[in-house]
PDB file of C-alpha atoms in Angstrom:
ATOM      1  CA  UNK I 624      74.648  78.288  80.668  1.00  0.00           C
ATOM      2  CA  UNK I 625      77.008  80.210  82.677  1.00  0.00           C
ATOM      3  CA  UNK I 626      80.846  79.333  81.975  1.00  0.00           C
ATOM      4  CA  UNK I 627      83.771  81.093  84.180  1.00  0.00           C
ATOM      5  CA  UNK I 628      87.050  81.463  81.724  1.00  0.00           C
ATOM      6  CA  UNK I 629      90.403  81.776  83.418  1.00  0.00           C
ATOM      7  CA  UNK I 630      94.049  81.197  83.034  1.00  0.00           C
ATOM      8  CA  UNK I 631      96.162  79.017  85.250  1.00  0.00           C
ATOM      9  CA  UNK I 632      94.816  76.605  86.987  1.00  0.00           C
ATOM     10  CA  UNK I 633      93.388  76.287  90.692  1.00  0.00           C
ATOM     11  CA  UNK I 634      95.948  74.582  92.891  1.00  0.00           C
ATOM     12  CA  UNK I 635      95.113  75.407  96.626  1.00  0.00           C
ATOM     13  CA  UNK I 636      93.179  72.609  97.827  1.00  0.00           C
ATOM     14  CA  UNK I 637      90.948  75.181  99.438  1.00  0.00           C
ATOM     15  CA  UNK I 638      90.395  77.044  96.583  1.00  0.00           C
ATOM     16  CA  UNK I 639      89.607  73.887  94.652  1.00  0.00           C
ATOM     17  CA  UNK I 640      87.250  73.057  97.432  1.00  0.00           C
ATOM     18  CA  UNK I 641      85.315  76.563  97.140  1.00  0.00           C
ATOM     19  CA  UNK I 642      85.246  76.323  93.291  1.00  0.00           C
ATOM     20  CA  UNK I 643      83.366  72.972  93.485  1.00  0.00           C
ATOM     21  CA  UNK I 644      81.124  74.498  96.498  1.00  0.00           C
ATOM     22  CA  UNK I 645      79.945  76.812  94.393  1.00  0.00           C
ATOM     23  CA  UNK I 646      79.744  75.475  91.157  1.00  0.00           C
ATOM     24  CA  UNK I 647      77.942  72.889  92.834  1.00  0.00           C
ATOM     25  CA  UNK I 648      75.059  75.189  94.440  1.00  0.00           C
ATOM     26  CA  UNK I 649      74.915  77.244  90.942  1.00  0.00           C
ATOM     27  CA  UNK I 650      73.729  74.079  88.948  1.00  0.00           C
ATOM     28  CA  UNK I 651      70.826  73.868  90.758  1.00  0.00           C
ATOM     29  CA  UNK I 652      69.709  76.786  88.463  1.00  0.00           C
ATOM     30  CA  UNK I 653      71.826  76.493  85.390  1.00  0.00           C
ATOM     31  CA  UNK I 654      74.362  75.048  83.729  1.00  0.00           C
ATOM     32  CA  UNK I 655      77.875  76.293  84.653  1.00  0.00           C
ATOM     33  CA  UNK I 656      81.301  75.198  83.312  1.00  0.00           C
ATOM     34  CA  UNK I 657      84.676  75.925  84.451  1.00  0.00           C
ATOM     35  CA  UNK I 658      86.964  76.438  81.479  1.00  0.00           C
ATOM     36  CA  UNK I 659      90.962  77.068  82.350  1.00  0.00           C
ATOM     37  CA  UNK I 660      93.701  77.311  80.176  1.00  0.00           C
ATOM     38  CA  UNK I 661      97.243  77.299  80.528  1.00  0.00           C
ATOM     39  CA  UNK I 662      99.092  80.218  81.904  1.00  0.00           C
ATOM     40  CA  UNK I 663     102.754  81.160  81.069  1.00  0.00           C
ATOM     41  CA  UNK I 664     105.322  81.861  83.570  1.00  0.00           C
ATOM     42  CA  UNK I 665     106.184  85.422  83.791  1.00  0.00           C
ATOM     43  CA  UNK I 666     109.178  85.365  86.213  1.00  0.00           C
ATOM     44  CA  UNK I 667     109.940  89.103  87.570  1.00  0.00           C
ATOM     45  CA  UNK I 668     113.251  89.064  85.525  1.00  0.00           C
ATOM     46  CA  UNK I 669     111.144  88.922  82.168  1.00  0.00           C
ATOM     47  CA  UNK I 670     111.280  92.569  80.014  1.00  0.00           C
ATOM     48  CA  UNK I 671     108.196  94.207  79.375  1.00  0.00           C
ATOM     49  CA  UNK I 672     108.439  92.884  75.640  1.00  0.00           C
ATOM     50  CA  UNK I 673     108.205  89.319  77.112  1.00  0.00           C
ATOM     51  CA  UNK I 674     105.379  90.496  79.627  1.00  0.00           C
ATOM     52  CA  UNK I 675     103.722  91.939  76.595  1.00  0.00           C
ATOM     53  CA  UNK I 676     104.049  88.718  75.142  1.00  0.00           C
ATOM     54  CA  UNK I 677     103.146  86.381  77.813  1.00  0.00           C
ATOM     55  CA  UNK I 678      99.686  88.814  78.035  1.00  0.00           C
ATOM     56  CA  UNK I 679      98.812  88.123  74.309  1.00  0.00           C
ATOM     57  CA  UNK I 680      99.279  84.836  74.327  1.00  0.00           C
ATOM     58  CA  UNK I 681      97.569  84.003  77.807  1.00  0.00           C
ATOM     59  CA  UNK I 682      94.916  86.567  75.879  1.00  0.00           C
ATOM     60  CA  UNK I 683      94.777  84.164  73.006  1.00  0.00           C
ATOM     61  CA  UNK I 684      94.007  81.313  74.682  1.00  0.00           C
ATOM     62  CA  UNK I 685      91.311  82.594  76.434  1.00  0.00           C
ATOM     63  CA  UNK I 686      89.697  84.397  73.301  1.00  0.00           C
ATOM     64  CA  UNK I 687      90.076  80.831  71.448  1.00  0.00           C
ATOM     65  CA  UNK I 688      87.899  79.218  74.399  1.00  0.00           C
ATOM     66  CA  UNK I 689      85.164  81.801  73.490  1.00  0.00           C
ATOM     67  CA  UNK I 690      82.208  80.739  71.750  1.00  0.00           C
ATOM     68  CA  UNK I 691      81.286  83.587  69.057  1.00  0.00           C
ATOM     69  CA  UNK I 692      77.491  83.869  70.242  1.00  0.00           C
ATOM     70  CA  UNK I 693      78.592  84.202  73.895  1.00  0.00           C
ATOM     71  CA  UNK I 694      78.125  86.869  76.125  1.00  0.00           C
ATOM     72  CA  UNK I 695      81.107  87.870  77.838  1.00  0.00           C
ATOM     73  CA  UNK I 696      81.394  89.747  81.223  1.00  0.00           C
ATOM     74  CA  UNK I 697      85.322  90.573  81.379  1.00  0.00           C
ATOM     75  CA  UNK I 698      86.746  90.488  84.819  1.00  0.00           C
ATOM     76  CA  UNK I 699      88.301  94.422  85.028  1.00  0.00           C
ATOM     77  CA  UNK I 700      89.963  97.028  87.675  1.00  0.00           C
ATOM     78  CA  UNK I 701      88.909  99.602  84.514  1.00  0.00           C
ATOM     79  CA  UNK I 702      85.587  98.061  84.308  1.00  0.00           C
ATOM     80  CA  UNK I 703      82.200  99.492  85.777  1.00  0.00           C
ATOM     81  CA  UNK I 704      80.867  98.449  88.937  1.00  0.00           C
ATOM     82  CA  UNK I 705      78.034  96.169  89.337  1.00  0.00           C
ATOM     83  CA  UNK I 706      76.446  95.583  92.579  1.00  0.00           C
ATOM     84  CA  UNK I 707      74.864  92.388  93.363  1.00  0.00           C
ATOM     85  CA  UNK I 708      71.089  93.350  92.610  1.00  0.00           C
ATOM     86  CA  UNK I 709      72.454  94.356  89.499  1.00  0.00           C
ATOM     87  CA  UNK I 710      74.722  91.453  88.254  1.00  0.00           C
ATOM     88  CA  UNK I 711      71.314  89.475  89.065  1.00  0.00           C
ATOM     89  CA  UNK I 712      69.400  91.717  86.981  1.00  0.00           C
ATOM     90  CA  UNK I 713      71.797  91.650  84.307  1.00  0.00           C
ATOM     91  CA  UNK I 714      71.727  87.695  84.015  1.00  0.00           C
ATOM     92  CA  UNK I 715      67.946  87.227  84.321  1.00  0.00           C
ATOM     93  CA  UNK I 716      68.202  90.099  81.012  1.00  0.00           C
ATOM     94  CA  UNK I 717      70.650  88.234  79.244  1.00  0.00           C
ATOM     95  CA  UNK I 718      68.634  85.222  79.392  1.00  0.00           C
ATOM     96  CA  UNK I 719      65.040  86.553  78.822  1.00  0.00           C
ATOM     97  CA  UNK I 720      66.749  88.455  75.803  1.00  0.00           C
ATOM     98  CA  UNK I 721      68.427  85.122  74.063  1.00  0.00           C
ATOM     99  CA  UNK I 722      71.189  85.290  75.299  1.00  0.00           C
ATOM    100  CA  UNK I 723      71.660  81.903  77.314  1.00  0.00           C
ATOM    101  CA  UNK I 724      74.968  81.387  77.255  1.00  0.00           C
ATOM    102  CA  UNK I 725      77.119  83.706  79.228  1.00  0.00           C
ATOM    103  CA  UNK I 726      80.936  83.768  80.041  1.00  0.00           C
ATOM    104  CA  UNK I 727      82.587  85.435  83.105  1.00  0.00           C
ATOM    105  CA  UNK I 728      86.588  86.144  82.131  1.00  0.00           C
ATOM    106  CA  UNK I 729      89.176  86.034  84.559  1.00  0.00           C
ATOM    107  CA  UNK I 730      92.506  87.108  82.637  1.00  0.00           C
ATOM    108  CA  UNK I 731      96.003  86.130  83.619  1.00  0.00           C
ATOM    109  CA  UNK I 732      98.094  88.024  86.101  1.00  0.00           C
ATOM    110  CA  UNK I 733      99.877  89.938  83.941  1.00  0.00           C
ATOM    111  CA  UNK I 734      96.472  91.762  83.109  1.00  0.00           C
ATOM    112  CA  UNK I 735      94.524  92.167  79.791  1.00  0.00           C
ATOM    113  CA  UNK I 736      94.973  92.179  76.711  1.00  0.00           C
ATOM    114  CA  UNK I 737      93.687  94.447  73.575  1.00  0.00           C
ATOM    115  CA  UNK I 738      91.893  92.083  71.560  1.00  0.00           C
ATOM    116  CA  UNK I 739      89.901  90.764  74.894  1.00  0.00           C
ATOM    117  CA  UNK I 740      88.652  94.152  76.161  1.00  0.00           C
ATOM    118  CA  UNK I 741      87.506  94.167  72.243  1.00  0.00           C
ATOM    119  CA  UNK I 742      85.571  91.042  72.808  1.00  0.00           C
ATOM    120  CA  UNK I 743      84.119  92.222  76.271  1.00  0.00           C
ATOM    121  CA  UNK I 744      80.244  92.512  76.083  1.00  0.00           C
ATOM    122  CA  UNK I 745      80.829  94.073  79.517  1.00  0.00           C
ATOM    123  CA  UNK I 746      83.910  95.176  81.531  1.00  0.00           C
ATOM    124  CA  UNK I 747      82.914  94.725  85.665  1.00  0.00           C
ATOM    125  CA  UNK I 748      85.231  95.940  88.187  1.00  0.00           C
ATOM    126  CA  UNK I 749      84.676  93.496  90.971  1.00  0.00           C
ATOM    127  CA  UNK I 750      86.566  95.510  93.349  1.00  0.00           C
ATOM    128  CA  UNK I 751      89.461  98.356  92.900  1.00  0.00           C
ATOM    129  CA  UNK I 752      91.413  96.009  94.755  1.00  0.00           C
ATOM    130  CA  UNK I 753      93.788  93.051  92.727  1.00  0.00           C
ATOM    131  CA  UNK I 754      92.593  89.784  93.939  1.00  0.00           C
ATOM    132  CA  UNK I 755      94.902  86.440  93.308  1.00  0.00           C
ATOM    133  CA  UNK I 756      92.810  84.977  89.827  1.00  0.00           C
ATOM    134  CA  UNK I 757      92.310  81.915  91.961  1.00  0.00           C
ATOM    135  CA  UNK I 758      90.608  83.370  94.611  1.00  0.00           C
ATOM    136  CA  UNK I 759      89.159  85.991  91.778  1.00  0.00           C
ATOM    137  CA  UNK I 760      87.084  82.587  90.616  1.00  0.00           C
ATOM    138  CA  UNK I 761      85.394  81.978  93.651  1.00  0.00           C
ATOM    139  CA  UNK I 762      84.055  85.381  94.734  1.00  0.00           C
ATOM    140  CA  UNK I 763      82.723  85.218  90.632  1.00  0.00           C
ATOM    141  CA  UNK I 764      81.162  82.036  91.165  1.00  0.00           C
ATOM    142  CA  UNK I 765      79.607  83.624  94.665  1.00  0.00           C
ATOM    143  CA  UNK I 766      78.368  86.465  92.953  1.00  0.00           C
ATOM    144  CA  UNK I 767      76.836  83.799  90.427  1.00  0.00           C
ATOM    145  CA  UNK I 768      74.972  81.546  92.934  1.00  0.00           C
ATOM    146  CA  UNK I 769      74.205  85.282  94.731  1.00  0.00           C
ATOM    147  CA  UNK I 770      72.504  86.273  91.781  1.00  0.00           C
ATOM    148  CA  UNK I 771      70.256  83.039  91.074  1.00  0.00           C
ATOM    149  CA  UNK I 772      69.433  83.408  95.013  1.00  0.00           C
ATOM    150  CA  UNK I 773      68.221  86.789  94.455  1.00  0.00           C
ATOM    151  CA  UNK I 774      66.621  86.465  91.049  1.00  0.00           C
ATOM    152  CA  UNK I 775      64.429  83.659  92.639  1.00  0.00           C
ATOM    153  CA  UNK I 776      63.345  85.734  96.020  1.00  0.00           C
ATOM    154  CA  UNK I 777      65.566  83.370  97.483  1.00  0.00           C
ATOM    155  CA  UNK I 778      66.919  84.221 101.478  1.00  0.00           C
ATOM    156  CA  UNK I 779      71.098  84.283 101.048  1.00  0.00           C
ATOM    157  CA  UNK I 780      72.617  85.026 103.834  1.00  0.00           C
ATOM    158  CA  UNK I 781      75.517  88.456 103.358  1.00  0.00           C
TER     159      UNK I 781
ATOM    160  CA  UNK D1374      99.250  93.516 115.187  1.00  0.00           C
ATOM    161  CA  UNK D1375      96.667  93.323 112.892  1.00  0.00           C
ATOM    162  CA  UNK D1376      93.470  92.077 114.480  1.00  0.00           C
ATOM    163  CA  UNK D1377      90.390  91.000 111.903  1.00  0.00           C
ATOM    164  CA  UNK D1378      87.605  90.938 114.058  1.00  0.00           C
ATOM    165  CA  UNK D1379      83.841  89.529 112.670  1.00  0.00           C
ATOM    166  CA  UNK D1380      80.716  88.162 113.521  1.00  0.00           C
ATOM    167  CA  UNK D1381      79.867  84.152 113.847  1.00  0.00           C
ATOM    168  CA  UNK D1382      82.164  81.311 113.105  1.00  0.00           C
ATOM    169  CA  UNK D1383      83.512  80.641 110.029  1.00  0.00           C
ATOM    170  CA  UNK D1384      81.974  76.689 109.549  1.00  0.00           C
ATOM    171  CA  UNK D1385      83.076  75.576 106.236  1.00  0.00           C
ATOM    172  CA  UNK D1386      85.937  73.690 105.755  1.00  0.00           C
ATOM    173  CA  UNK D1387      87.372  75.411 103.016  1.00  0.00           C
ATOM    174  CA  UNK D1388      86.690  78.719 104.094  1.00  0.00           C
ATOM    175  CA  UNK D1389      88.945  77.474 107.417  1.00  0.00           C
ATOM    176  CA  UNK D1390      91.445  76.215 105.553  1.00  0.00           C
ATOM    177  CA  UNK D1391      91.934  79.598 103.308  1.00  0.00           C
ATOM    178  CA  UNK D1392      91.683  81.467 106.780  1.00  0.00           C
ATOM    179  CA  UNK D1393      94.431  79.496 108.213  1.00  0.00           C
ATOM    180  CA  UNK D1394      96.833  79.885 104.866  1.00  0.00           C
ATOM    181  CA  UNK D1395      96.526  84.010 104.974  1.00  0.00           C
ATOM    182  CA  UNK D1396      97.124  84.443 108.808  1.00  0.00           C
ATOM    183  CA  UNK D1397      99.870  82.055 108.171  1.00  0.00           C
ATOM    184  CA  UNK D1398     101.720  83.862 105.469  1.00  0.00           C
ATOM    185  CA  UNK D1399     101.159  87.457 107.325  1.00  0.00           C
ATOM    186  CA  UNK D1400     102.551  86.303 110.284  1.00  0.00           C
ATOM    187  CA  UNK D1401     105.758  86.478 108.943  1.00  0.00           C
ATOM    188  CA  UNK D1402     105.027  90.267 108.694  1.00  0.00           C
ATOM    189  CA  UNK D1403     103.197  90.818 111.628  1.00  0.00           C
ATOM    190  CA  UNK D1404     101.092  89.623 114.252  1.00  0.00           C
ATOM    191  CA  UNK D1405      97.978  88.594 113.280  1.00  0.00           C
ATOM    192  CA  UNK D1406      95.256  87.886 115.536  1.00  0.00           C
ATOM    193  CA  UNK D1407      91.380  86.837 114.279  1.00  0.00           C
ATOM    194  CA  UNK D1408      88.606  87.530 116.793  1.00  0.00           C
ATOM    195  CA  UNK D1409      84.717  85.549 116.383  1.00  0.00           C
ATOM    196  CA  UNK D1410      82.303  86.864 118.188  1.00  0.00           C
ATOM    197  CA  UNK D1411      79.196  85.304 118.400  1.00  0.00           C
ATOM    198  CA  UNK D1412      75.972  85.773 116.092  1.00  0.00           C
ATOM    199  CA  UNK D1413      72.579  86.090 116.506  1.00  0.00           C
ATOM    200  CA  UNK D1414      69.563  84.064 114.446  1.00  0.00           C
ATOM    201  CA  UNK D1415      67.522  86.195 112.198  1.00  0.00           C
ATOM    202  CA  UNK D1416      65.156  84.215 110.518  1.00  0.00           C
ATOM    203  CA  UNK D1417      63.366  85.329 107.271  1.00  0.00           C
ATOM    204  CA  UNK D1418      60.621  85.580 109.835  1.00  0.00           C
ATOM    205  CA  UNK D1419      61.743  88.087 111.702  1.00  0.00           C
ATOM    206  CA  UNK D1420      60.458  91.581 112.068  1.00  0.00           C
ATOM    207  CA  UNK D1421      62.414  94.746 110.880  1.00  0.00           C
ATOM    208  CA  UNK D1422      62.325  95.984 114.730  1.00  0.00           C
ATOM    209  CA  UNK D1423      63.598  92.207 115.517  1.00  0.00           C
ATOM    210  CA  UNK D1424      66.060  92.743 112.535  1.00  0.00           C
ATOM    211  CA  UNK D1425      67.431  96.002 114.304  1.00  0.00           C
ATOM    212  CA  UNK D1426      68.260  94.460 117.220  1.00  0.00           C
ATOM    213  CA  UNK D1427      70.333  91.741 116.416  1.00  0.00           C
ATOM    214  CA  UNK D1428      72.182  94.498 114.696  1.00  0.00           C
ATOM    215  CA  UNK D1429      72.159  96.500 117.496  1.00  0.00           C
ATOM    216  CA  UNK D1430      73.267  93.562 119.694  1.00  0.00           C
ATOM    217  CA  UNK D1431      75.631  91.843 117.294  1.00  0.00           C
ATOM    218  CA  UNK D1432      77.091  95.795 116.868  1.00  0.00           C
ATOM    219  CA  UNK D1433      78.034  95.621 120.569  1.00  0.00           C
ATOM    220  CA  UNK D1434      79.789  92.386 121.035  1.00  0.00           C
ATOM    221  CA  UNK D1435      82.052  93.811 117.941  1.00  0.00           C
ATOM    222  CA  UNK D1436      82.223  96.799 119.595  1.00  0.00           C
ATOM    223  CA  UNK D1437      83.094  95.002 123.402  1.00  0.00           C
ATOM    224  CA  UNK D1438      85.826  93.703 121.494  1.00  0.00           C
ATOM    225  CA  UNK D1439      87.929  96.796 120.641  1.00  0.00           C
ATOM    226  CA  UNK D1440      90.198  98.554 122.430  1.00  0.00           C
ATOM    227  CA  UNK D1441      90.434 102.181 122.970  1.00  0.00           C
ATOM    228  CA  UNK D1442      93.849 102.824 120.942  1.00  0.00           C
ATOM    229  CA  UNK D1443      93.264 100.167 118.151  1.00  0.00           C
ATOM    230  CA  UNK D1444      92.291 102.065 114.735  1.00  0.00           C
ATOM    231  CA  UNK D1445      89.440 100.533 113.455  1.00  0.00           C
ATOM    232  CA  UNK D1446      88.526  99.786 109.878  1.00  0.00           C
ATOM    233  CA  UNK D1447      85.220  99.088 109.376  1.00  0.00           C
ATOM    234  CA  UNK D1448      83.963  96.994 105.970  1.00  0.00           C
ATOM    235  CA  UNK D1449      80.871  98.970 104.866  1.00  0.00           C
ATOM    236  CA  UNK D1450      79.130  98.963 101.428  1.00  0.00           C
ATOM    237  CA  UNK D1451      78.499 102.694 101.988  1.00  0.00           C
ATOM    238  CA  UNK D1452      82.246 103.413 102.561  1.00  0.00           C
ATOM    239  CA  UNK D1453      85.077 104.511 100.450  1.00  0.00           C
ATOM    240  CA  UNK D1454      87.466 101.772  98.281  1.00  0.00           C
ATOM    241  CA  UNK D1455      91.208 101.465  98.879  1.00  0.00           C
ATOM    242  CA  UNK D1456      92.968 100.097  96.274  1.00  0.00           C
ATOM    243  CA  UNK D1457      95.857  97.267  97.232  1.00  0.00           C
ATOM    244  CA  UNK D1458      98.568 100.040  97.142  1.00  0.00           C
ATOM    245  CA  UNK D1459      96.501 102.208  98.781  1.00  0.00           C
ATOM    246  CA  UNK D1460      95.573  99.941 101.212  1.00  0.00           C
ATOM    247  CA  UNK D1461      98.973  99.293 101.757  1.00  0.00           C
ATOM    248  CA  UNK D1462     100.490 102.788 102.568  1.00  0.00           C
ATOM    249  CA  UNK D1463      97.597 103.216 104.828  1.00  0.00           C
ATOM    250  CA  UNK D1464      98.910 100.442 107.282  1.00  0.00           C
ATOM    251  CA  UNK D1465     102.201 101.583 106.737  1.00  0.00           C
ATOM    252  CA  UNK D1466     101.441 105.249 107.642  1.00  0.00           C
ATOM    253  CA  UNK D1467      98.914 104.374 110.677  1.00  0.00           C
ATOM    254  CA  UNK D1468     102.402 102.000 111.658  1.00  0.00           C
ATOM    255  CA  UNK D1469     104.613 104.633 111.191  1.00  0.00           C
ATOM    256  CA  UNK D1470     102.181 107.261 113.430  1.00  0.00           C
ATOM    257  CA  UNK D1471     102.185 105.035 116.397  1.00  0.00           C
ATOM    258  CA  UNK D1472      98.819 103.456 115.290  1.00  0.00           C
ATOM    259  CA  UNK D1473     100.462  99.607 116.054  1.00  0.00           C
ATOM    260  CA  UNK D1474      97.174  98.087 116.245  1.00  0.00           C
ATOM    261  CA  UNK D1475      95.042  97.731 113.215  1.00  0.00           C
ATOM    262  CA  UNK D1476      90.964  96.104 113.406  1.00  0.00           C
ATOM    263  CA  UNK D1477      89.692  95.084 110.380  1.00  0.00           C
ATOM    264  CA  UNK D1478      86.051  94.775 111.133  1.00  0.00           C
ATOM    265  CA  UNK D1479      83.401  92.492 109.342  1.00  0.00           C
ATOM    266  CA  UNK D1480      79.917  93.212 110.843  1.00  0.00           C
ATOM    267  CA  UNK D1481      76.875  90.373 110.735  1.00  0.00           C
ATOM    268  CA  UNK D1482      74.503  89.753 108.164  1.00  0.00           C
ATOM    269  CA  UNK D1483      72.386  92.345 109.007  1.00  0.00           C
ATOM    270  CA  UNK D1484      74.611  95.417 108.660  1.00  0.00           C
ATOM    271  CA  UNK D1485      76.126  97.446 110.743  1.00  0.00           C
ATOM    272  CA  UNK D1486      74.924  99.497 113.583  1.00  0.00           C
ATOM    273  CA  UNK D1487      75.086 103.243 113.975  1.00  0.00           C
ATOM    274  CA  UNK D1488      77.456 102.575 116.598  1.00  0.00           C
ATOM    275  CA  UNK D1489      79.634 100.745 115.104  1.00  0.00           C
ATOM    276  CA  UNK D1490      80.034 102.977 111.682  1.00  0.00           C
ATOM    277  CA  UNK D1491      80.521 105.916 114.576  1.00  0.00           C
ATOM    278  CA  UNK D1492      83.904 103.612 116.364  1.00  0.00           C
ATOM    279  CA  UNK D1493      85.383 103.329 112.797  1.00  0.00           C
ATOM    280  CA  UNK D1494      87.986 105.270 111.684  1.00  0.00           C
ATOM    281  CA  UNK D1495      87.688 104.679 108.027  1.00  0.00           C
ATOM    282  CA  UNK D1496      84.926 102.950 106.725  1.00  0.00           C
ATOM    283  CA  UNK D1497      86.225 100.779 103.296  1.00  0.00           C
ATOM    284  CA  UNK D1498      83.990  99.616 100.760  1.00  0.00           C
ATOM    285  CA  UNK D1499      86.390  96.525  99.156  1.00  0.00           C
ATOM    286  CA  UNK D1500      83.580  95.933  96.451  1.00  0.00           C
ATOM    287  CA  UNK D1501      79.927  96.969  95.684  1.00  0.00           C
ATOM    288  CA  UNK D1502      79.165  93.755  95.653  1.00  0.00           C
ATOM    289  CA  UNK D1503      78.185  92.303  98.954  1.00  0.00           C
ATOM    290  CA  UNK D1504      79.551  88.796 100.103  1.00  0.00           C
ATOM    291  CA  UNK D1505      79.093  86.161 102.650  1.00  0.00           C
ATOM    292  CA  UNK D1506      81.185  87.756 105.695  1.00  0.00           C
ATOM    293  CA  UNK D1507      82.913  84.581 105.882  1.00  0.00           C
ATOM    294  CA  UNK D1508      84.103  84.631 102.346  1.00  0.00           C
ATOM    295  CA  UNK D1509      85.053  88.570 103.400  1.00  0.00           C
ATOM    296  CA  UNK D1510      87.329  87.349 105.815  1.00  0.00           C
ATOM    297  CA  UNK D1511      89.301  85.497 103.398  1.00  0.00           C
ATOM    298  CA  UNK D1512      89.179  88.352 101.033  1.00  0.00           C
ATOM    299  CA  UNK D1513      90.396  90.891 103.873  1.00  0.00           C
ATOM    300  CA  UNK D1514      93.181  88.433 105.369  1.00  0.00           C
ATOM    301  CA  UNK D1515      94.190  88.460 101.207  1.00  0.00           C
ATOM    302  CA  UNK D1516      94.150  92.272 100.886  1.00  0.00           C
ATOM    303  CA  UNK D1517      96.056  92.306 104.183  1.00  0.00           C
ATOM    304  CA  UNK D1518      99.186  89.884 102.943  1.00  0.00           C
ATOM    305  CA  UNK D1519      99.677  91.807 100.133  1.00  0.00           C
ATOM    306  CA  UNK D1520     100.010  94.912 101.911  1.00  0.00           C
ATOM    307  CA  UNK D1521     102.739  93.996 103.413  1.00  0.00           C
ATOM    308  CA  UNK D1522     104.042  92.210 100.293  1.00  0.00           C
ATOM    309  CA  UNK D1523     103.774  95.563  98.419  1.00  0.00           C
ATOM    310  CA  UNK D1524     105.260  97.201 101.462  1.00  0.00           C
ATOM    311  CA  UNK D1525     108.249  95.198 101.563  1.00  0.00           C
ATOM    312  CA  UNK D1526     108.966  95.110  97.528  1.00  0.00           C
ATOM    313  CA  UNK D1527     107.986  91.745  97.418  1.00  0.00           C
ATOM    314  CA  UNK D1528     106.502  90.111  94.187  1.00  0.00           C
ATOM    315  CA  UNK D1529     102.984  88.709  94.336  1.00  0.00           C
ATOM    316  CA  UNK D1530     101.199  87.328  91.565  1.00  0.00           C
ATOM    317  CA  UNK D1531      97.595  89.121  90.633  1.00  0.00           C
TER     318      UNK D1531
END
């Protein structure tokens, strides 16, 4: 079971219509959930105390949403790359090594905080460029379906 | 004038729709022009010499489609990342130098020909991951609005 974890919630009705595209090809293989929580607002007047704050407690809520025997891949610009071969390669190991149930994080757009780079299982740097979250969840979910496509010598066009 | 200049149509809905918003928002900013030109079939069944030249071919009709003065950069796995900021005071230096015409170009499924990677002028890698060149459009015409966001000390959410 694949879940994708993020904060705020998808409100382009293009967006919302690329999310269910691809969460709709990706169940063909597996099992996949989107789970999104509440974001706070974090208006550009707001101290860095209150960003802090806003960043633990968007932090929190996506920790709470995490199941303790998942595996969690943690959306990061300080993460490690991971090509596409490889994200495939790393899901088909996950699974063949017990660990079916595996959580992509998207956090809020204040960034990260401490206690869910603790939790990572694995940082990935998508890109080194910042991505809106909402448009963060669909090139996931791509790289998702991408990686069943490959992992079953399936053609998917680039 | 930013020009974003790719290979085949975009066909889903969705992926139309998120199209449309970007150019939208940078033309506020800038002009913003995007430029289709048409694909060629490769089928699974095709040979790599068959494979070549619709990469070859497809490389042209990208290539027919640039002007002498325009600065061209080229999406390519094999090049160099940009982060958003960097990305940023690029266009704003290239702008500043005279260089008024930008091409962002996506090449077909195939790759890119040797051509093509000769024309650019900086070859940007925007992930290691590799995505549907549709899907890249979006993700360029993104990276593009927030340049000039950043540019102009504008807030943008992450």
């Amino acid at each position: 079971m694949i879940r994708v974890i993020a904060c705020g919630k998808a409100r382009e009705k293009w967006m919302m219509e690329g999310i269910r595209e691809y969460t709709k090809r990706i169940s063909g293989y597996d099992k996949i959930e989107l789970t999104e929580v509440s974001d706070e607002k974090a208006p550009e007047s707001n101290s860095a105390a209150e960003n802090e704050a806003v960043k633990k407690l968007e932090g929190e809520r996506l920790l709470k949403s995490i199941k303790p025997q998942e595996y969690v891949i943690l959306l990061d610009l300080a993460g490690e790359p991971c090509d596409s071969v490889g994200l495939s390669e790393k899901i088909q190991d996950l699974q063949l090594h017990g660990h079916s149930r595996i959580d992509f994080v998207i956090g809020g757009s204040l960034g990260l905080s401490r206690e869910l780079i603790q939790r990572a299982d694995f940082r990935w740097k998508l890109s080194d460029n910042t991505f809106p979250h909402q448009l963060c969840r669909i090139m996931v979910l791509e790289q998702v379906y991408r990686s069943f496509r490959i992992m079953h010598h399936e053609p998917y066009h680039k």
